[in-house]
PDB file of C-alpha atoms in Angstrom:
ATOM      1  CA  UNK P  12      21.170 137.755  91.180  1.00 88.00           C
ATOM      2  CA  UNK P  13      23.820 136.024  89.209  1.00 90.00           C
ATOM      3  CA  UNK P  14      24.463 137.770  85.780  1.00 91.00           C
ATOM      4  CA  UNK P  15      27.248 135.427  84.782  1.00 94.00           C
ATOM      5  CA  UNK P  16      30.490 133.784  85.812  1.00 96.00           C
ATOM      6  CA  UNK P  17      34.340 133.217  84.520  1.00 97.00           C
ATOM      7  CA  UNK P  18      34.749 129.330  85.698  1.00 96.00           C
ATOM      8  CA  UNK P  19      34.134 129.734  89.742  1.00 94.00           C
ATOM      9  CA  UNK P  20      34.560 133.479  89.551  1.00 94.00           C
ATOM     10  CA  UNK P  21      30.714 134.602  89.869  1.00 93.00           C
ATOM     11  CA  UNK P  22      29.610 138.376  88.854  1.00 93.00           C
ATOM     12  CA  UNK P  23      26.683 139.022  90.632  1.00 89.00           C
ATOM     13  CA  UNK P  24      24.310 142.018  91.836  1.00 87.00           C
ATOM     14  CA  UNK P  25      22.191 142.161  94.965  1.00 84.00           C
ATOM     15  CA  UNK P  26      21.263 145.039  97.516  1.00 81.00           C
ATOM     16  CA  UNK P  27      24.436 144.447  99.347  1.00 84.00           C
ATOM     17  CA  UNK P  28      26.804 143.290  96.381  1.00 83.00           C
ATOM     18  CA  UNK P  29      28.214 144.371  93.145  1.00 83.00           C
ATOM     19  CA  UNK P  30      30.534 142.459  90.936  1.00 88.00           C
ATOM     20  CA  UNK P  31      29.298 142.895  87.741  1.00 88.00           C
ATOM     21  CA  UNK P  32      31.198 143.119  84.223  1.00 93.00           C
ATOM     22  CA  UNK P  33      31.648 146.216  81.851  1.00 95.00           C
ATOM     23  CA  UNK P  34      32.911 147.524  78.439  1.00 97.00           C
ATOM     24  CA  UNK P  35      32.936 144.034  77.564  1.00 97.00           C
ATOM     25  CA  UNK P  36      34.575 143.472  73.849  1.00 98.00           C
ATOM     26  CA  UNK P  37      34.714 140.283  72.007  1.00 97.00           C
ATOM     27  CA  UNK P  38      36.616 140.230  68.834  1.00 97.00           C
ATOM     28  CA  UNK P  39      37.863 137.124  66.142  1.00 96.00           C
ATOM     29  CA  UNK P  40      39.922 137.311  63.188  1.00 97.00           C
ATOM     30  CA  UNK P  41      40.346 134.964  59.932  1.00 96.00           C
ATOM     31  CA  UNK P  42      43.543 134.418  58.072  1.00 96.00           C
ATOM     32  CA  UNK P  43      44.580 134.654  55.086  1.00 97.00           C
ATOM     33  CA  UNK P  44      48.379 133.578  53.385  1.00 97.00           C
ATOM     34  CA  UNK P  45      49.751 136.032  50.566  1.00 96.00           C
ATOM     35  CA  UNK P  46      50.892 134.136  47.579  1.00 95.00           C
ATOM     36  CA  UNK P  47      53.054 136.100  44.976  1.00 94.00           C
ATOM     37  CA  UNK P  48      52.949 135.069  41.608  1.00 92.00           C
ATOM     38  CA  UNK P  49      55.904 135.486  38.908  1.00 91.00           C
ATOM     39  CA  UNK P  50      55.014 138.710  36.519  1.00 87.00           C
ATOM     40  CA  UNK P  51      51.313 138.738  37.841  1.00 88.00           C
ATOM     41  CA  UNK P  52      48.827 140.112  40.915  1.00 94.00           C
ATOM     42  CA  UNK P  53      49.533 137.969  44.040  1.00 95.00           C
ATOM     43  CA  UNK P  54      46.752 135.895  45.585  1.00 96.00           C
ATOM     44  CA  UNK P  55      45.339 135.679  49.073  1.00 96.00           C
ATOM     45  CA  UNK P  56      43.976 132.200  50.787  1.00 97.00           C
ATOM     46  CA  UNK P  57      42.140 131.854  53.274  1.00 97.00           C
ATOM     47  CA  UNK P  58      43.940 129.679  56.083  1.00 97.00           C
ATOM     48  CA  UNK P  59      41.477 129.456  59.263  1.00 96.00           C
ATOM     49  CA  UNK P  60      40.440 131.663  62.041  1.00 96.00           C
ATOM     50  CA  UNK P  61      42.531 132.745  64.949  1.00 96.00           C
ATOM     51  CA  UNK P  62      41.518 132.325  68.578  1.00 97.00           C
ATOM     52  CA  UNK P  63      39.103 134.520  69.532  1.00 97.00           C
ATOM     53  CA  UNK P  64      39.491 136.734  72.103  1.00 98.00           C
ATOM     54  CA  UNK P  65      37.411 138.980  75.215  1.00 98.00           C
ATOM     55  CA  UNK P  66      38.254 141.999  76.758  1.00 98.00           C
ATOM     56  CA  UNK P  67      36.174 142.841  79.506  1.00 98.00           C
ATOM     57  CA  UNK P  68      36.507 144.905  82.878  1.00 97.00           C
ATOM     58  CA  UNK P  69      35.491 144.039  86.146  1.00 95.00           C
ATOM     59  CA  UNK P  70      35.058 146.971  89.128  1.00 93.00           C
ATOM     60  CA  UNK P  71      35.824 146.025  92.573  1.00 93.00           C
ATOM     61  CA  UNK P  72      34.648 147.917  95.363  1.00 93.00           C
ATOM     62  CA  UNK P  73      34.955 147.201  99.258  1.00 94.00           C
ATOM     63  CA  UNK P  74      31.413 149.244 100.181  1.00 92.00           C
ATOM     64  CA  UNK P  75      29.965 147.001  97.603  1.00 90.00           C
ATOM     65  CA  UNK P  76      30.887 143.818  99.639  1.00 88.00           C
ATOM     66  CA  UNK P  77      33.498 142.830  97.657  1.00 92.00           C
ATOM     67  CA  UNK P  78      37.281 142.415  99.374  1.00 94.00           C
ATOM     68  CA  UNK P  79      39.471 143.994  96.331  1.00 95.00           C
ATOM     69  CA  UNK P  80      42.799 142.335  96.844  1.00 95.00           C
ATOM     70  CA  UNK P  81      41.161 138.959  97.016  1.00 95.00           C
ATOM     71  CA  UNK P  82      39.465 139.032  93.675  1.00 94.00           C
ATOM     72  CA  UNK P  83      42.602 140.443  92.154  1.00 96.00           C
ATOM     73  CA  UNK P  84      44.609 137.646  93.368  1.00 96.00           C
ATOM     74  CA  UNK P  85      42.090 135.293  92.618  1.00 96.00           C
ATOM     75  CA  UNK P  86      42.031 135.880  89.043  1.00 96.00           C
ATOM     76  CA  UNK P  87      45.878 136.571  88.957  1.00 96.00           C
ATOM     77  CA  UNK P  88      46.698 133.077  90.255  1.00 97.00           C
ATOM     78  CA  UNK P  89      44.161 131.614  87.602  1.00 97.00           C
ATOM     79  CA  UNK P  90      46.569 133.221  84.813  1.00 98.00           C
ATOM     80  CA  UNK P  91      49.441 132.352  86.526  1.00 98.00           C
ATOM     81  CA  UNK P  92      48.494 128.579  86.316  1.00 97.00           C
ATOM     82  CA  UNK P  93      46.694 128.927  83.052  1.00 96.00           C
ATOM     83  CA  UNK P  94      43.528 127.324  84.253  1.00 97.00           C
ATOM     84  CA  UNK P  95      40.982 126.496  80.653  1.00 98.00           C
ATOM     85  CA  UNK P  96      37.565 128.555  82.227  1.00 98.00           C
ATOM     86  CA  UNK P  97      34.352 128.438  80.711  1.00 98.00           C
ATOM     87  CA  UNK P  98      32.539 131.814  79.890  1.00 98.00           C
ATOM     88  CA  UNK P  99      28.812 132.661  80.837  1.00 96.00           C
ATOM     89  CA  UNK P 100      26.918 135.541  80.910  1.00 95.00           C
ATOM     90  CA  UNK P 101      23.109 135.905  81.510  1.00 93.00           C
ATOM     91  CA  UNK P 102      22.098 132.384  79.874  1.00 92.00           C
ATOM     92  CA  UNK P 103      25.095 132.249  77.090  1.00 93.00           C
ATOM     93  CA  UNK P 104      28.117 130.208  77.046  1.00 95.00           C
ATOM     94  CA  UNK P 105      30.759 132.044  74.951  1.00 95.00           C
ATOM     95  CA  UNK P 106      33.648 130.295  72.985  1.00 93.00           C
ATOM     96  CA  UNK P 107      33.961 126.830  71.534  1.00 93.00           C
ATOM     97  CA  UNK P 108      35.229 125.327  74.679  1.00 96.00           C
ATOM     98  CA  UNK P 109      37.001 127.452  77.565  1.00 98.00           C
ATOM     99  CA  UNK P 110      38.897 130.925  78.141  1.00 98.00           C
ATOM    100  CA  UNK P 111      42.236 131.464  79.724  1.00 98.00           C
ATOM    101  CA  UNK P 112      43.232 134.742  81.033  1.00 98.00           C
ATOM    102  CA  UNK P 113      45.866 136.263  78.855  1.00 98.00           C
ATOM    103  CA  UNK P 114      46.591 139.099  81.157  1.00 98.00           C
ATOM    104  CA  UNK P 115      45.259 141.652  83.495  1.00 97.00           C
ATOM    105  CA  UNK P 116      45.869 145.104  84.358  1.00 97.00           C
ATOM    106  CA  UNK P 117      45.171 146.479  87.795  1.00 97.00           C
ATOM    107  CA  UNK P 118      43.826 150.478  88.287  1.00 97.00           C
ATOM    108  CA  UNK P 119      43.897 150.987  92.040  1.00 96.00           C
ATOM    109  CA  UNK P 120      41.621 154.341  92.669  1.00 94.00           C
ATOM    110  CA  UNK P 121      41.356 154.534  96.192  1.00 96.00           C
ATOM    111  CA  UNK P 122      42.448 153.363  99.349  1.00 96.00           C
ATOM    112  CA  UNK P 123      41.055 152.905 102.989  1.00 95.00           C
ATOM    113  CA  UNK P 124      43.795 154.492 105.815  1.00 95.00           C
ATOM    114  CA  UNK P 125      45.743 151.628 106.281  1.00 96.00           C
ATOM    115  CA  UNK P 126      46.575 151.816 102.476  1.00 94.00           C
ATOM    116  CA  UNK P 127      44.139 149.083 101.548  1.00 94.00           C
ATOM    117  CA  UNK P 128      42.859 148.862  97.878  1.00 96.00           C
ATOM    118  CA  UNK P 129      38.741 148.976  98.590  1.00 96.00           C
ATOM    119  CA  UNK P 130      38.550 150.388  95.480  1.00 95.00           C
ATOM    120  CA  UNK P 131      39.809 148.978  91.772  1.00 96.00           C
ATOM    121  CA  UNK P 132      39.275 148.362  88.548  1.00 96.00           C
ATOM    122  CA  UNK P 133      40.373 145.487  86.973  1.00 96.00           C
ATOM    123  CA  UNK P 134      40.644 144.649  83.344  1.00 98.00           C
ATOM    124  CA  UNK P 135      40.676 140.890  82.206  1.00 98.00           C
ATOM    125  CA  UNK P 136      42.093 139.799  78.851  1.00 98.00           C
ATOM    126  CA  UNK P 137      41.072 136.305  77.485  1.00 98.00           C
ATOM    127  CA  UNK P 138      41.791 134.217  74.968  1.00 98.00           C
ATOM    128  CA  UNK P 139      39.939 131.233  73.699  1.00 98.00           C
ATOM    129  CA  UNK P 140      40.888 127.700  74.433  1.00 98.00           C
ATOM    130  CA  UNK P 141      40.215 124.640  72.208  1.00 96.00           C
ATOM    131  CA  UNK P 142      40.409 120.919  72.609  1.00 89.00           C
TER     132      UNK P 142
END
């Protein structure tokens, strides 16, 4: 079953796959300029929103059906070119328009005897991406 997907990259569960999201955070911000005013309170303005942003992580593991190293390069070579990726999860699109990854951080927790990652957590950074 598919529960959602970062442009190609599909998260799905079945009886003989897991790759599946979790602690998933998505966060915005407005702005606002301070204006100082001679001999009185300064003012605020509001000047627009920021980019919004999702933190989300992602754990890979080889019993699971899932081939670690691949996934992490996968998604490491999509930052690297700065590919625009739509969002979805379950049946919503998220953001505007697309995502690009902003980063990622790799936590290798174990390894097969060969010193093979078959076990990782991954943690994806994203920011949005408008036209």
């Amino acid at each position: 079953m598919i529960v959602g997907a970062l442009g190609d990259v599909v998260f799905s569960v079945s009886s003989r796959t897991l790759k599946t999201i979790s602690n998933f955070v998505w966060s915005g911000s407005a702005r606002y300029a301070t204006h100082d005013l001679h001999a009185g309170n300064s003012i605020s303005e509001y000047t627009g929103t920021d980019l919004a942003k999702i933190t989300f992580d992602i754990q890979l593991l080889a019993s699971l059906g899932v081939d670690p190293m691949s996934e992490i390069w996968r998604l490491f070579d999509l930052e690297r070119q700065g590919v625009t990726l739509p969002l979805t999860i379950g049946n919503h699109g998220y953001g505007r328009y697309r995502w690009t990854i902003l980063s990622h951080k790799t936590k290798a927790e174990h390894y097969d005897g060969h010193g093979n990652i078959i076990s990782a957590t991954l943690s994806i950074s994203l920011q949005e991406y408008l036209r």
